[in-house]
PDB file of C-alpha atoms in Angstrom:
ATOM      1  CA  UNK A   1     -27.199   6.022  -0.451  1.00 38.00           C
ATOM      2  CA  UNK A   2     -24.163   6.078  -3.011  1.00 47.00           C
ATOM      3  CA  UNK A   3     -22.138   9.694  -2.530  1.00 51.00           C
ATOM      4  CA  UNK A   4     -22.987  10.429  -6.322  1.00 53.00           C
ATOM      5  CA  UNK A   5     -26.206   8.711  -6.617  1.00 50.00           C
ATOM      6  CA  UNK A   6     -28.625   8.910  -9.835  1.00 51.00           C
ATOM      7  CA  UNK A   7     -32.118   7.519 -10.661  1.00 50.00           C
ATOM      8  CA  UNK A   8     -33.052   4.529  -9.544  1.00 55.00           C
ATOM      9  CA  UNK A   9     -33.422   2.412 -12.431  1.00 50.00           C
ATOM     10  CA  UNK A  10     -35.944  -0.376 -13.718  1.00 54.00           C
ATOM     11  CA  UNK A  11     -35.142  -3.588 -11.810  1.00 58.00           C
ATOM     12  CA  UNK A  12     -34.684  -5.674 -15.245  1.00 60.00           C
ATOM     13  CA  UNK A  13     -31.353  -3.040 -16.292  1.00 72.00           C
ATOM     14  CA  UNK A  14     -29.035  -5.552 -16.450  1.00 87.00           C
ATOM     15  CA  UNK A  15     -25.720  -5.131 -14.036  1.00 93.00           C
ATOM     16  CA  UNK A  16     -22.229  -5.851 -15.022  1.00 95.00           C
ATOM     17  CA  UNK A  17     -19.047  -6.118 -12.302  1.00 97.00           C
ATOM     18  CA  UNK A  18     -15.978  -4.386 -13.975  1.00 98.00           C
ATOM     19  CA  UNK A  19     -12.353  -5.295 -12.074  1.00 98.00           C
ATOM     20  CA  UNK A  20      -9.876  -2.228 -13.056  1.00 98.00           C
ATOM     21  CA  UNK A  21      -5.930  -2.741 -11.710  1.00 98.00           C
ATOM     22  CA  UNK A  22      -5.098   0.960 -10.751  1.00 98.00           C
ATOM     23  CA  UNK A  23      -2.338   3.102 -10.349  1.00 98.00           C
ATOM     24  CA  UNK A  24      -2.365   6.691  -8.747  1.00 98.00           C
ATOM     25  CA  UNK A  25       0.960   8.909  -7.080  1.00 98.00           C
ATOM     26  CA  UNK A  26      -0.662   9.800  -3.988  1.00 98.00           C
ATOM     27  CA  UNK A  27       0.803  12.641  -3.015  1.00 97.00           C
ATOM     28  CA  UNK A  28      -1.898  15.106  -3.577  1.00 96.00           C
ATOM     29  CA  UNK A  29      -4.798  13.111  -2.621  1.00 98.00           C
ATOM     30  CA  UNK A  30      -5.933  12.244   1.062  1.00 97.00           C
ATOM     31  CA  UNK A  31      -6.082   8.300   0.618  1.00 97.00           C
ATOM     32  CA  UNK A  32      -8.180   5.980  -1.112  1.00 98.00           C
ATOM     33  CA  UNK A  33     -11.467   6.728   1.031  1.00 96.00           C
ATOM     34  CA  UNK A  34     -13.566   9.427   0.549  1.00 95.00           C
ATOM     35  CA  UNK A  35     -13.386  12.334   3.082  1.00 93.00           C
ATOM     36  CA  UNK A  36     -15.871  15.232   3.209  1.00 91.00           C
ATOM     37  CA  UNK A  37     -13.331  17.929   3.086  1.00 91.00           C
ATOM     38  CA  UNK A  38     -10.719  16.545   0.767  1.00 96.00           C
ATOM     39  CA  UNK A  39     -10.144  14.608  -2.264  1.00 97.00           C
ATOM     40  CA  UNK A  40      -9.687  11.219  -2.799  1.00 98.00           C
ATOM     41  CA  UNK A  41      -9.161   8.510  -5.304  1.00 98.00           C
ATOM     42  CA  UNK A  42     -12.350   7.103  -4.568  1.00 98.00           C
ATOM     43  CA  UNK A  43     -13.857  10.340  -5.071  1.00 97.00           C
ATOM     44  CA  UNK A  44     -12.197  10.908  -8.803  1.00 98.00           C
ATOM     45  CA  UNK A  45     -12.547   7.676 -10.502  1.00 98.00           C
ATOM     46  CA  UNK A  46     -16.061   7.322  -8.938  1.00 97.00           C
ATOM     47  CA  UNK A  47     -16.729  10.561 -10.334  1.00 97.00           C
ATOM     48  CA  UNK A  48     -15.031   9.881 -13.853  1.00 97.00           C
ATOM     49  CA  UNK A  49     -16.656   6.295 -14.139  1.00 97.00           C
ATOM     50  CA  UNK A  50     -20.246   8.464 -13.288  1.00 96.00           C
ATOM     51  CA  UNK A  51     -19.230  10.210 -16.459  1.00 96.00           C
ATOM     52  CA  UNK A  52     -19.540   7.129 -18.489  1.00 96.00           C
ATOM     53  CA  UNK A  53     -22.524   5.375 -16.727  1.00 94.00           C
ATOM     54  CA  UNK A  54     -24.438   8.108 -15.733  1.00 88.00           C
ATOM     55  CA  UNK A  55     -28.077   5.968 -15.242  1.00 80.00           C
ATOM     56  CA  UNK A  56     -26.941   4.381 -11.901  1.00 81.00           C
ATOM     57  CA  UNK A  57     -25.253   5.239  -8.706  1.00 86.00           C
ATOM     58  CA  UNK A  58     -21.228   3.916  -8.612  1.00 92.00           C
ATOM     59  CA  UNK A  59     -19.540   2.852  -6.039  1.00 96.00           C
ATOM     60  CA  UNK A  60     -15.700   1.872  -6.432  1.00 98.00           C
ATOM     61  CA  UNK A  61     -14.469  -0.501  -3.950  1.00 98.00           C
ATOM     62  CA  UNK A  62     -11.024  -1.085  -3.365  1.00 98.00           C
ATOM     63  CA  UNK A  63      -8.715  -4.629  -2.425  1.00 98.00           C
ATOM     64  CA  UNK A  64      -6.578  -2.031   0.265  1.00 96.00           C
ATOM     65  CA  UNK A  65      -7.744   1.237   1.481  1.00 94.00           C
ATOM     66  CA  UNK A  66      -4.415   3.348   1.264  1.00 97.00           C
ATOM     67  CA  UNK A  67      -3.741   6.464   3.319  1.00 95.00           C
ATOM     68  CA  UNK A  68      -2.651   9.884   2.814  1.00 96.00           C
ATOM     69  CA  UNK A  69       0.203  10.445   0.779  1.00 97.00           C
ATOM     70  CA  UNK A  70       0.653   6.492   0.158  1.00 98.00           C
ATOM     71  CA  UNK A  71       1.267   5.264  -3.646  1.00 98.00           C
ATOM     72  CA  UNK A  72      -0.502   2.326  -5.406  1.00 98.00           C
ATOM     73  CA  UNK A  73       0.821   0.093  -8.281  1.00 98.00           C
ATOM     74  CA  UNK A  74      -1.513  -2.465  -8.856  1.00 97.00           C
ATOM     75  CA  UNK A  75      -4.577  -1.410  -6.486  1.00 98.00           C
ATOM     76  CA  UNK A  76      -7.296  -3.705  -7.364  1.00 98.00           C
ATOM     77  CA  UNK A  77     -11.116  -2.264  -7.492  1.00 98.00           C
ATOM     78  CA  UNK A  78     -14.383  -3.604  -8.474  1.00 98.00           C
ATOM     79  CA  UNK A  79     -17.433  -1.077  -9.443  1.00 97.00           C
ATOM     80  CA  UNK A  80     -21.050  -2.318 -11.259  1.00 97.00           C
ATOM     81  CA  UNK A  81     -22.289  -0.809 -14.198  1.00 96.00           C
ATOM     82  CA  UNK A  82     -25.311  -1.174 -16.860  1.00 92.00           C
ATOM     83  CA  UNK A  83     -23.946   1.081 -19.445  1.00 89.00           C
ATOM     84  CA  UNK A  84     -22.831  -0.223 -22.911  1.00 92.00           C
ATOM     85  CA  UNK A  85     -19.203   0.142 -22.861  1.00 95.00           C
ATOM     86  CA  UNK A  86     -17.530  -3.422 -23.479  1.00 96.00           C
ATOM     87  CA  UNK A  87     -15.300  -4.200 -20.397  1.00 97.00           C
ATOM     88  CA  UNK A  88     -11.745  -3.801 -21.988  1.00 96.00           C
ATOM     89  CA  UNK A  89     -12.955  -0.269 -22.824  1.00 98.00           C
ATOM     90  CA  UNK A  90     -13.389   0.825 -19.527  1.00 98.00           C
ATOM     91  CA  UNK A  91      -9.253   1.424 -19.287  1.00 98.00           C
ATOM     92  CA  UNK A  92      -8.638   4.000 -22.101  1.00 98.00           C
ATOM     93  CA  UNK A  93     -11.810   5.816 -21.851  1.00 98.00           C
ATOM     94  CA  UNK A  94     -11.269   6.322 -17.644  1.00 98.00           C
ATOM     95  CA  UNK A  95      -8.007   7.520 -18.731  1.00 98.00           C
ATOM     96  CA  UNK A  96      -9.026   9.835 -20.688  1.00 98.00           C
ATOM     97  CA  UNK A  97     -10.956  11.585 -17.854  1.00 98.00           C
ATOM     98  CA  UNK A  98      -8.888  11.047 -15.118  1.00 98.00           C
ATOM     99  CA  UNK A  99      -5.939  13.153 -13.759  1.00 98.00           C
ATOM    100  CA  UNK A 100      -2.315  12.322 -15.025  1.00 98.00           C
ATOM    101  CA  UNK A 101      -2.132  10.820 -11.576  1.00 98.00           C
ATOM    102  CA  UNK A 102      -4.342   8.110 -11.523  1.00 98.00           C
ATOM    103  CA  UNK A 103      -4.255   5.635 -14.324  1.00 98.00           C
ATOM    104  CA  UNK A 104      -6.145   2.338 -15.022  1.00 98.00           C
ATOM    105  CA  UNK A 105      -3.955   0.067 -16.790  1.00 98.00           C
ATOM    106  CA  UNK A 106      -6.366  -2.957 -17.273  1.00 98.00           C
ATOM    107  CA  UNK A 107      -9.897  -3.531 -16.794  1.00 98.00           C
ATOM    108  CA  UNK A 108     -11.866  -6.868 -17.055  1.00 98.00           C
ATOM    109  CA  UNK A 109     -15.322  -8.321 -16.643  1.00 98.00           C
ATOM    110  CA  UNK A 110     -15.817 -10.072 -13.133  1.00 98.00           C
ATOM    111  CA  UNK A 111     -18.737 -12.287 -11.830  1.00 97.00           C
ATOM    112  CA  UNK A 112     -21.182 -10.454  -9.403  1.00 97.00           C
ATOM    113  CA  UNK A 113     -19.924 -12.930  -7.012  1.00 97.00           C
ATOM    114  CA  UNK A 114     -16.577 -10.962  -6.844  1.00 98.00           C
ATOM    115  CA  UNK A 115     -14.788  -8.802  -4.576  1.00 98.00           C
ATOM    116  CA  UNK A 116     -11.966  -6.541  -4.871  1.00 98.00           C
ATOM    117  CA  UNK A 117     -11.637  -6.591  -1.199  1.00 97.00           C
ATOM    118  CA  UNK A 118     -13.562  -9.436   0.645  1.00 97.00           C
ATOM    119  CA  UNK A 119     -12.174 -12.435  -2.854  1.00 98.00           C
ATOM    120  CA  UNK A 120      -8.696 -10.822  -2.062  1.00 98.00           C
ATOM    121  CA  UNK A 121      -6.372 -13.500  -0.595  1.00 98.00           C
ATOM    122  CA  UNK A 122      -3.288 -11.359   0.259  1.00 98.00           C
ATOM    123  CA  UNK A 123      -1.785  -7.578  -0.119  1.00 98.00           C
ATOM    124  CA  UNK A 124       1.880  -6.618  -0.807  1.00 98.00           C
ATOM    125  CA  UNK A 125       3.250  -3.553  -0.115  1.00 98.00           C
ATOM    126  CA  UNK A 126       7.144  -2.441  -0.340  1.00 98.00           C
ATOM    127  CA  UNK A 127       8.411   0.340   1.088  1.00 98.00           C
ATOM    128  CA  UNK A 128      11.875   2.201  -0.384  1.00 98.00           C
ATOM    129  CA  UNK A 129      14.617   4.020   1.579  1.00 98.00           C
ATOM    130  CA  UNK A 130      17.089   5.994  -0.028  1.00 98.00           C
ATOM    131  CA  UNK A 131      20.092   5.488   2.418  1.00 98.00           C
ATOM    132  CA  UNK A 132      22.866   7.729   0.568  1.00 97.00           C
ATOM    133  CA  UNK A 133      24.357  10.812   2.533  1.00 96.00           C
ATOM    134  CA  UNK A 134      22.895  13.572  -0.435  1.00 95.00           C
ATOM    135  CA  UNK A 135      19.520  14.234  -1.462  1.00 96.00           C
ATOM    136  CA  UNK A 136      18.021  13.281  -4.795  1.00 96.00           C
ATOM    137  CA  UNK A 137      14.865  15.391  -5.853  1.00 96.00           C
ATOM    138  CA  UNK A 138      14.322  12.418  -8.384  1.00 95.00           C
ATOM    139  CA  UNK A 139      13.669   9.994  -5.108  1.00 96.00           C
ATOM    140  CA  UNK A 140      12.195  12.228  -2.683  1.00 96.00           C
ATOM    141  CA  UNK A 141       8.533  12.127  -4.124  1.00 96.00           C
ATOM    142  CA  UNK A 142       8.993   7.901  -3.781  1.00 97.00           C
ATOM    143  CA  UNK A 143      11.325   6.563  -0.363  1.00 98.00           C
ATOM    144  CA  UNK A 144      12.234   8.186   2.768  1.00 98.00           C
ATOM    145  CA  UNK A 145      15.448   9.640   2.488  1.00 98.00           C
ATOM    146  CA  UNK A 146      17.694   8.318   5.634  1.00 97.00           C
ATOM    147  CA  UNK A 147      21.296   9.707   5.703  1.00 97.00           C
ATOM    148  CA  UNK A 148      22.555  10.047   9.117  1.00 95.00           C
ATOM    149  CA  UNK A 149      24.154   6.116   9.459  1.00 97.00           C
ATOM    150  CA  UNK A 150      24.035   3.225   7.000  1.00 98.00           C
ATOM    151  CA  UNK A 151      21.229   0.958   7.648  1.00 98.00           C
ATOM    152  CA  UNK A 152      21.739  -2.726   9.041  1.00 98.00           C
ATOM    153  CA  UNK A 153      19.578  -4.539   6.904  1.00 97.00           C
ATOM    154  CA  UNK A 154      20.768  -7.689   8.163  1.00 97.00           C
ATOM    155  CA  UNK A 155      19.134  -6.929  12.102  1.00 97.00           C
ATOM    156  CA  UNK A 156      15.929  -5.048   9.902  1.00 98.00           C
ATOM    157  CA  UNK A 157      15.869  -8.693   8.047  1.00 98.00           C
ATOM    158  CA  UNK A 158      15.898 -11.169  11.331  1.00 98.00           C
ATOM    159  CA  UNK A 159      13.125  -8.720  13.036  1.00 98.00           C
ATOM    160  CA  UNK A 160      11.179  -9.064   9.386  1.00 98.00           C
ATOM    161  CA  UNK A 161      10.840 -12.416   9.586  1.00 98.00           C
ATOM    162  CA  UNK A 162      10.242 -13.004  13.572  1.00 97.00           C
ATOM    163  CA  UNK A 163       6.893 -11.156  12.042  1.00 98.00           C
ATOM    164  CA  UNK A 164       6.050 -14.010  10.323  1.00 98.00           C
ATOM    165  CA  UNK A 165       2.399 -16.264  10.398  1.00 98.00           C
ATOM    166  CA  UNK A 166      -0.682 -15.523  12.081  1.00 98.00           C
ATOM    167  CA  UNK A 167       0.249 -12.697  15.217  1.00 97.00           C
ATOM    168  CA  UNK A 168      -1.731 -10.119  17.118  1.00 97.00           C
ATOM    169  CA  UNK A 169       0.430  -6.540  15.686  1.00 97.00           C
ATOM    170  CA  UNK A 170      -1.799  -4.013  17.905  1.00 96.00           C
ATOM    171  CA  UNK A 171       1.582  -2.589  18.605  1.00 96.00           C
ATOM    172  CA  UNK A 172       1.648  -1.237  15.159  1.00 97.00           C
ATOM    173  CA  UNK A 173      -2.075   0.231  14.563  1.00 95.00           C
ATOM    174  CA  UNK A 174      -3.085   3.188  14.418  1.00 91.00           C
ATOM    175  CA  UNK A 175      -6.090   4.592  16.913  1.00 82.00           C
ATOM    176  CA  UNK A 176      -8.847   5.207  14.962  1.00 72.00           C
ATOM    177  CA  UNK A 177      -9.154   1.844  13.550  1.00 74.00           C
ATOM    178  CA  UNK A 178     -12.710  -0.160  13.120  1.00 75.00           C
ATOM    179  CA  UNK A 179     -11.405  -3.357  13.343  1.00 78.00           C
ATOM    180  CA  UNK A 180     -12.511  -5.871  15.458  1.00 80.00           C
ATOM    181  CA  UNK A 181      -9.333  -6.979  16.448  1.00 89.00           C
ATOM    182  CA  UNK A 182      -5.686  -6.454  15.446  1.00 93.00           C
ATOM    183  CA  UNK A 183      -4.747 -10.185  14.287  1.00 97.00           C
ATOM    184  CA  UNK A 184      -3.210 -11.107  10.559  1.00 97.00           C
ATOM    185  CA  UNK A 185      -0.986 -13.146   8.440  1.00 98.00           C
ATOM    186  CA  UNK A 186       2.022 -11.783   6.930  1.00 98.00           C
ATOM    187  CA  UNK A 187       2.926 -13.965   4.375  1.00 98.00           C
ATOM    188  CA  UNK A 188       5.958 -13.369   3.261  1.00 98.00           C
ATOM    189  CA  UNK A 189       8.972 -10.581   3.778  1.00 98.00           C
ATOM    190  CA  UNK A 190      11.649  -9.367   1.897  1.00 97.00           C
ATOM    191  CA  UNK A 191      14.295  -6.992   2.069  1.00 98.00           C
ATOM    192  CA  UNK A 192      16.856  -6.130  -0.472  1.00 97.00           C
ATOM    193  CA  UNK A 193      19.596  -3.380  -0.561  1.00 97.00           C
ATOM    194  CA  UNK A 194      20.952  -2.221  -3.997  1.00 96.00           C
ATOM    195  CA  UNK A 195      23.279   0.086  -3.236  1.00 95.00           C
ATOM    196  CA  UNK A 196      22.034   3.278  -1.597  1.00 97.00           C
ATOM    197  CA  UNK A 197      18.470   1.951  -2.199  1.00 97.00           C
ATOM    198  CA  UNK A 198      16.551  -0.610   0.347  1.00 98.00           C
ATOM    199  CA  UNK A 199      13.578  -2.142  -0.346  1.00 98.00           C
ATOM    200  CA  UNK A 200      11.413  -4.119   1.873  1.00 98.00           C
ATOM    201  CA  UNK A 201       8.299  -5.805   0.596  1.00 98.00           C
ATOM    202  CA  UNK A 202       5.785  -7.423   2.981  1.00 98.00           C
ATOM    203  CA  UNK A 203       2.496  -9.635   2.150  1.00 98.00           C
ATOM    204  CA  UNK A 204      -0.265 -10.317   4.401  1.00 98.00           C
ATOM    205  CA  UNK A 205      -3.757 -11.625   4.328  1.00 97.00           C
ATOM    206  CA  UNK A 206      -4.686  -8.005   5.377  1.00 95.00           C
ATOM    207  CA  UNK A 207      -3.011  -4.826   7.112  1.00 96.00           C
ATOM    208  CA  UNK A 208      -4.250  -2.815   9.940  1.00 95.00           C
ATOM    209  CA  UNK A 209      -4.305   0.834   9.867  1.00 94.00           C
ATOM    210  CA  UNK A 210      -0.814   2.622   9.992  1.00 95.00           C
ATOM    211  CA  UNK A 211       0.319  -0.574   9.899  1.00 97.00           C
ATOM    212  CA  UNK A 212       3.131  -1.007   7.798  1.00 98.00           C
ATOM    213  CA  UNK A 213       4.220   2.866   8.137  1.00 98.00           C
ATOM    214  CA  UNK A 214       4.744   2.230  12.087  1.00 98.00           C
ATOM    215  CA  UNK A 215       6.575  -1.277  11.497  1.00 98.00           C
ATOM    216  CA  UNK A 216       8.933   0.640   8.834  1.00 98.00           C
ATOM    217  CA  UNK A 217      10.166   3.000  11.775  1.00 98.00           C
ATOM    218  CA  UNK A 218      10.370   0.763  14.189  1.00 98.00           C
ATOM    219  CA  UNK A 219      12.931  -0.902  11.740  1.00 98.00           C
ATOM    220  CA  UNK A 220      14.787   1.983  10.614  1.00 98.00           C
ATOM    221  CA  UNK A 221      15.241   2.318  14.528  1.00 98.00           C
ATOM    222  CA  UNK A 222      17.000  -1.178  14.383  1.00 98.00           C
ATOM    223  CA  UNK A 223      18.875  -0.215  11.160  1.00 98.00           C
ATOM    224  CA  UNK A 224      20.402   2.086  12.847  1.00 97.00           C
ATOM    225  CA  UNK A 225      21.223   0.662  15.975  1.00 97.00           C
ATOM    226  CA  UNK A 226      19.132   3.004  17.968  1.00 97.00           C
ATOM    227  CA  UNK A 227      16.993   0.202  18.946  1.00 97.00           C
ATOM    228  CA  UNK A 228      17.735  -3.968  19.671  1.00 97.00           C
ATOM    229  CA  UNK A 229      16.199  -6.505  18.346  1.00 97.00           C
ATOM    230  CA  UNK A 230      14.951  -7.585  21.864  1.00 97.00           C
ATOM    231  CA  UNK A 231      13.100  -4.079  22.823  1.00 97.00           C
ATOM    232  CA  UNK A 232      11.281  -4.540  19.431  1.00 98.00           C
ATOM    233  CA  UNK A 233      10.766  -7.882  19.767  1.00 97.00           C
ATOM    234  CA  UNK A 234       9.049  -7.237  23.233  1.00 97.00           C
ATOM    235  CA  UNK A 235       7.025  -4.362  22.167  1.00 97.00           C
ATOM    236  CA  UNK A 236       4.827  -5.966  19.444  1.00 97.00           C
ATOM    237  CA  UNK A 237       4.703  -9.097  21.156  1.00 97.00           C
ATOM    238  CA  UNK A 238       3.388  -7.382  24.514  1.00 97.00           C
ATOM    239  CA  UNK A 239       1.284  -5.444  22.176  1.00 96.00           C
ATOM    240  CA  UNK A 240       3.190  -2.179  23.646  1.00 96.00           C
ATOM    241  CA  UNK A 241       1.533   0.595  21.125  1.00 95.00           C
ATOM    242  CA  UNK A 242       2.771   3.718  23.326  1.00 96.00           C
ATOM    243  CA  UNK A 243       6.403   2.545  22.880  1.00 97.00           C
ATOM    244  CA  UNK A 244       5.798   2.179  18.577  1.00 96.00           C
ATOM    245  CA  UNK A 245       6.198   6.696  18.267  1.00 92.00           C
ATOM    246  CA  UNK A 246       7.752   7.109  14.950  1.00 92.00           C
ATOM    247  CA  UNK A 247       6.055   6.656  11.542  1.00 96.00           C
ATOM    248  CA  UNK A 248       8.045   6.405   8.480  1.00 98.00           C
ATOM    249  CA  UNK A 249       6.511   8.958   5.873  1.00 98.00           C
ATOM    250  CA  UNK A 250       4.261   8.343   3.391  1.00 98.00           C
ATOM    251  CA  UNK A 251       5.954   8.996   0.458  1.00 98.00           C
ATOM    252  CA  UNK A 252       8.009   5.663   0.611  1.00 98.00           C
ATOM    253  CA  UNK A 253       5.001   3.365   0.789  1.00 98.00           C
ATOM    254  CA  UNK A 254       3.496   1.777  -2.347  1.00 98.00           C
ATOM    255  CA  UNK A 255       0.361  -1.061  -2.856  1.00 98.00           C
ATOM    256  CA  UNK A 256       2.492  -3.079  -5.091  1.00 98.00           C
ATOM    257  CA  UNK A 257      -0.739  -5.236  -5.633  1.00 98.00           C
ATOM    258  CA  UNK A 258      -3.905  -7.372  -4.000  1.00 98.00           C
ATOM    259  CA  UNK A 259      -3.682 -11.437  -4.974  1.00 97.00           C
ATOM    260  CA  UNK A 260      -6.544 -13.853  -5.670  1.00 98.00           C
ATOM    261  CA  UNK A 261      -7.458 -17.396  -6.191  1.00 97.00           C
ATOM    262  CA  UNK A 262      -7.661 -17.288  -9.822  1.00 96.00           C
ATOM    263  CA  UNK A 263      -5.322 -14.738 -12.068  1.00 95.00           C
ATOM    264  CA  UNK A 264      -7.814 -11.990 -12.740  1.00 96.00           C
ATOM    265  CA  UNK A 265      -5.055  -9.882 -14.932  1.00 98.00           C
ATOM    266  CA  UNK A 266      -2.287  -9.960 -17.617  1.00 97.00           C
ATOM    267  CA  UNK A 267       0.992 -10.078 -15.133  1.00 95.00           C
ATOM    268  CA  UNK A 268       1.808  -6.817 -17.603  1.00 94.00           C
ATOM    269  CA  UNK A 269      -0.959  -5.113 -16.115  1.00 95.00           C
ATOM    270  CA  UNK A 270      -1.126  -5.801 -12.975  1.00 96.00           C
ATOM    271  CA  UNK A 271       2.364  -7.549 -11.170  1.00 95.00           C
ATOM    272  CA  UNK A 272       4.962  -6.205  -9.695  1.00 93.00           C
ATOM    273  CA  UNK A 273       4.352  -2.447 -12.059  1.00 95.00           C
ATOM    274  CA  UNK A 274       6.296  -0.334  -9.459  1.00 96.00           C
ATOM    275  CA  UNK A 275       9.446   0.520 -11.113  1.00 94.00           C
ATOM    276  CA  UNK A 276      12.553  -0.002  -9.143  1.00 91.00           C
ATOM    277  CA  UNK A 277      15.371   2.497  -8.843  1.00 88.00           C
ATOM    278  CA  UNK A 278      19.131   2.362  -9.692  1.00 89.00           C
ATOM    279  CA  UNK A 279      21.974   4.891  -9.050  1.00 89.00           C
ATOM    280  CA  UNK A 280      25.003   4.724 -10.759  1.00 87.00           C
ATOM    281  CA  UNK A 281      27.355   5.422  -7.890  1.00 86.00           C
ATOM    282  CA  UNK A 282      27.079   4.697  -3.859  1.00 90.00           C
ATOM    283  CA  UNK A 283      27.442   7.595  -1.463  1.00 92.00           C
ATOM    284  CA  UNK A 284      26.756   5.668   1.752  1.00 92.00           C
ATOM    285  CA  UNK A 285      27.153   7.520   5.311  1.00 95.00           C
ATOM    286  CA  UNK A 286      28.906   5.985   8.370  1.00 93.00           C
ATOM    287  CA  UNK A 287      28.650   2.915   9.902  1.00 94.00           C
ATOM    288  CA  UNK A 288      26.043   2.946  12.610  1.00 93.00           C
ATOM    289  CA  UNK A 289      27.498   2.582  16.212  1.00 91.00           C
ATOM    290  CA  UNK A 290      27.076  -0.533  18.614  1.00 83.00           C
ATOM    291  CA  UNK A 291      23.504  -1.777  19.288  1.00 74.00           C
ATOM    292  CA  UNK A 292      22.194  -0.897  22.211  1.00 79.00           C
ATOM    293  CA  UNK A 293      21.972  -3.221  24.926  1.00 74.00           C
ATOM    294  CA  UNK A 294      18.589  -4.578  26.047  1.00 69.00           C
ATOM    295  CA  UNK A 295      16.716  -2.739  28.481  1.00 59.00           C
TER     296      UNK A 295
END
């Protein structure tokens, strides 16, 4: 049974698949998934699309199921409906009942055959640190604000891409998790520094849970020399979870967007739509000190 179920309706109501591309700051909300005793994105848009299809029970499914606190630019979602309301409607009038913190920027007719999360052939998140030595109120709400050393983003580059292909990362999931195992693809990585301002972006075929939060402290740990690339290396390859202790916030992290076979919207509505940050002068702290040796 649907959370917000309604009357179950003749079997001949025709069904249609709508895909929406999604935005939402998700500070205030406790993830994507519903929770019984807090609110969710799930929870709003399932409850604002209800609004508008009110004859059957909705269910939103989601490409990536964020966490607390965690931003999305181009989350991808599927829900069915049997209401009237052409498909390229659905955008302005969810809008309209939605808070100014979720927002759907396109939404398109898909084949019942589709899936926001099980069609979905890769995720990319990036993750933003603002590495200048005084705070900015503008950046706190979007990147983890690191100002005791400058970062080495060279040594957080070579441990990026030792992640790379098909590996076993139990080292950086989170207990709690239903997965059957801990094994996936990353893609692709990329970091760039502009300024005060790094950015790393990573693509997989799928993320475990905590996932990328744990990997971005573990890094931040190399960036600043507290940690060699050797001891990291050896932890998620030994699959050494009690050594991974430090998550990087929430704040920093944002679902840039889910990737399919086929192009399933505009690039203007769905690709690359988190905006990325410029300051007009560097204020960068020290230096970090030596790497540590291996131990």
């Amino acid at each position: 049974m649907f959370p917000n179920s309604k009357v179950e309706l003749p079997k001949s109501t025709p069904v249609r698949r709508i895909g929406l591309s999604v935005q939402y700051e998700g500070s205030n909300f406790c993830g994507w998934q519903r929770q019984p005793q807090a609110v969710s994105v799930q929870q709003v848009l399932e409850d604002a699309i209800s609004q508008l299809d009110p004859q059957r029970p909705i269910q939103a499914v989601a490409a990536g199921r964020t966490d607390a606190g965690v931003h999305a630019a181009g989350q991808v979602v599927h829900f069915d409906c049997c209401g009237p309301i052409p498909a390229e409607r659905w955008a302005p009038a969810l809008n309209g009942r939605l808070p100014s913190t979720i927002r759907v920027r396109e939404a398109v007719a898909r084949p019942a055959s589709w899936h926001a999360c099980h069609s979905a052939i890769y995720r990319r998140y990036r993750y933003t640190i603002y590495n200048g030595r005084r705070p900015n109120l503008f950046l706190t709400p979007w990147s983890w604000h690191r100002y005791q050393v400058r970062l080495d983003e060279t040594m957080m580059q070579i441990a990026l891409e030792g992640l790379l292909g098909l590996q076993d990362f139990s080292a950086f999931q989170r207990t709690g998790s239903r997965r059957a195992h801990a094994r996936t693809t990353i893609q692709e990585v990329k970091i760039e520094r502009q300024g005060d301002l790094i950015m790393i972006e990573i693509q997989a075929s799928g993320f475990l849970y905590g996932m990328v939060r744990l990997l971005m402290g573990q890094l931040v740990a190399l960036g600043e020399h507290r940690l060699n690339l050797e001891t990291f290396e050896r932890r998620w390859k030994e699959k050494r979870r009690q050594e991974v202790k430090e998550a990087a916030p929430a704040q920093g992290l944002c679902l840039l967007r889910a990737g399919y076979e086929e192009d399933i919207f505009s690039k203007g509505g769905w690709y690359d739509c988190q905006p990325r940050y410029s300051l007009g002068a560097n204020d960068p702290p020290l230096d970090p000190p030596s790497a540590p040796e291996s131990s």
